[in-house]
CSV table of C-alpha atoms in Angstrom, one decimal:
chain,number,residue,atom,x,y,z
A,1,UNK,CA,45.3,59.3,151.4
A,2,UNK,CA,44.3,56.4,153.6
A,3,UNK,CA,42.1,54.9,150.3
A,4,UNK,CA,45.5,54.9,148.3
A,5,UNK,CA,47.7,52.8,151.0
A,6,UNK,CA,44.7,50.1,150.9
A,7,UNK,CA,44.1,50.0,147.5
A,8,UNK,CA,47.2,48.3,145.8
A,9,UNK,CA,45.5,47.4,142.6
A,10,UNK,CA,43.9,50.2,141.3
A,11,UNK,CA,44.8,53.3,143.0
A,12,UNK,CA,48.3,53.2,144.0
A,13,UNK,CA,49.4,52.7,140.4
A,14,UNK,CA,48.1,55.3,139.4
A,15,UNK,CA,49.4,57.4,142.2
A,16,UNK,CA,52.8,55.7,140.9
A,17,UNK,CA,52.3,56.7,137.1
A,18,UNK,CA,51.4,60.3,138.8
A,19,UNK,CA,54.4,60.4,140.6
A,20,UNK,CA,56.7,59.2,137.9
A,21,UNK,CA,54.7,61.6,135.7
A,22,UNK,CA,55.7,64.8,137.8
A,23,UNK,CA,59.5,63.5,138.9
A,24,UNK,CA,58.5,63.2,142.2
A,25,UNK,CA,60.3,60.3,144.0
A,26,UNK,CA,57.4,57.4,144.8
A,27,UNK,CA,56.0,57.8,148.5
A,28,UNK,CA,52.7,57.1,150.0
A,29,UNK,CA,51.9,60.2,152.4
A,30,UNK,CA,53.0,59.2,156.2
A,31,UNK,CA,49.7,58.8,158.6
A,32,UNK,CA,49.0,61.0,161.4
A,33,UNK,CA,49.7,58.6,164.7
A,34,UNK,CA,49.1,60.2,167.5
A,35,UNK,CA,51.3,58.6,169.4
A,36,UNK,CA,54.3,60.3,167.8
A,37,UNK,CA,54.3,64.1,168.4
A,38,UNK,CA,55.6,65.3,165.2
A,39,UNK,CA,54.0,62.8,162.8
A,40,UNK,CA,51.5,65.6,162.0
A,41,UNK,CA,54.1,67.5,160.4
A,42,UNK,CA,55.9,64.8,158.6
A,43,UNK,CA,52.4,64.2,157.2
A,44,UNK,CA,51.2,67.4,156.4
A,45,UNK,CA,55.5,68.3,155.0
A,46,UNK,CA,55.0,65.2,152.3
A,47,UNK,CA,51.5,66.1,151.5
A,48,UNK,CA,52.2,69.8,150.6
A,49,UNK,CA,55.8,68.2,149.0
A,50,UNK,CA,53.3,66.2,146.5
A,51,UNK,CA,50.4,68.5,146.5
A,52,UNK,CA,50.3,68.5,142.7
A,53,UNK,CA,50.2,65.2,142.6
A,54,UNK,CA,47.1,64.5,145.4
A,55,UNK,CA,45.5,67.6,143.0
A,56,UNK,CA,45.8,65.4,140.1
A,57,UNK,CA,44.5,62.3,141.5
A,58,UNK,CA,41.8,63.7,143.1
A,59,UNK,CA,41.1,65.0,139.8
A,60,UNK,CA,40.3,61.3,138.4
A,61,UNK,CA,36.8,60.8,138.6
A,62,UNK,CA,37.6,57.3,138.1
A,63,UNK,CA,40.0,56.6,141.7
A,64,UNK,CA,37.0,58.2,143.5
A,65,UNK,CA,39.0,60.4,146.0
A,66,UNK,CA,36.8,63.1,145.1
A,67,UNK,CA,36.2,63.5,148.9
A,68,UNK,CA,39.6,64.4,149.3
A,69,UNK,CA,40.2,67.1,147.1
A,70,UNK,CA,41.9,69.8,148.7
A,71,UNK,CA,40.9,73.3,147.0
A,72,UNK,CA,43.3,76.4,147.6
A,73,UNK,CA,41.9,77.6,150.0
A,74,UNK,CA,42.7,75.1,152.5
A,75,UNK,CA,46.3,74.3,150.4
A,76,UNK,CA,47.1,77.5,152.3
A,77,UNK,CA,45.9,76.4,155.2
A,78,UNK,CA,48.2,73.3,155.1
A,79,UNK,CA,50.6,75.2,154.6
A,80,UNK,CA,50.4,77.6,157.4
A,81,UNK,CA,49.7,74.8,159.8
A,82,UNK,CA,53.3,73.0,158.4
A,83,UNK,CA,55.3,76.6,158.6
A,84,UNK,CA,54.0,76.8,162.7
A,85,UNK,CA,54.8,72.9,163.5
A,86,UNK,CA,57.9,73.1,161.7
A,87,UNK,CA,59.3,75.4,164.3
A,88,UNK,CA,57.9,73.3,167.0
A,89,UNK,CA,59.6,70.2,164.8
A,90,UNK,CA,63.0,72.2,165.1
A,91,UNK,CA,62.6,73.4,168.6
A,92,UNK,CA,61.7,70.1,170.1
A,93,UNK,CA,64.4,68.1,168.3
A,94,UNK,CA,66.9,71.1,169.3
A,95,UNK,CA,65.8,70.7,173.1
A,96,UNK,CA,66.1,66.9,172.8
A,97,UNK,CA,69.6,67.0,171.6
A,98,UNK,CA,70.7,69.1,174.4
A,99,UNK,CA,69.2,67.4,177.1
């Protein structure tokens, strides 16, 4: 979702309208940084949180984000791969506290 962040005149109002469309509050989907261990899942957490939404914009033939559709197949996949860092999310940030 790279192409939305750095393209304020076309694309990210229409992710906007998509958003307002579907209730979902407006967010642009966090980047992975690898520098931060659990940015992976705050990324992949928003992206399934708005999946409809990155389904319908990918759908626009017009945005050309065509590239980054994301068939169900692999929605599944995302979601596995979130379930699996989310315990990692909650383990790591219970061992922090404690230490």
């Amino acid at each position: 979702m790279y192409r939305i962040k750095n393209s304020s005149t076309l694309i990210l109002p229409q992710w906007y309208r998509i958003l307002d469309s579907l209730s979902l509050e407006e967010q642009v989907i966090p980047h992975n940084i690898h520098t931060r261990w659990n940015a992976t899942y705050d990324m992949l957490d928003c992206a399934y949180k708005y999946r409809k939404a990155i389904n319908e914009i990918t759908d626009i033939q017009d945005m050309k984000l065509r590239q980054y559709e994301i068939n169900t197949c692999k929605w599944e996949i995302v979601q596995q791969l979130h379930d699996l860092l989310k315990v990692s999310f909650f383990l790591l940030s219970i061992t922090a506290y404690e230490a």
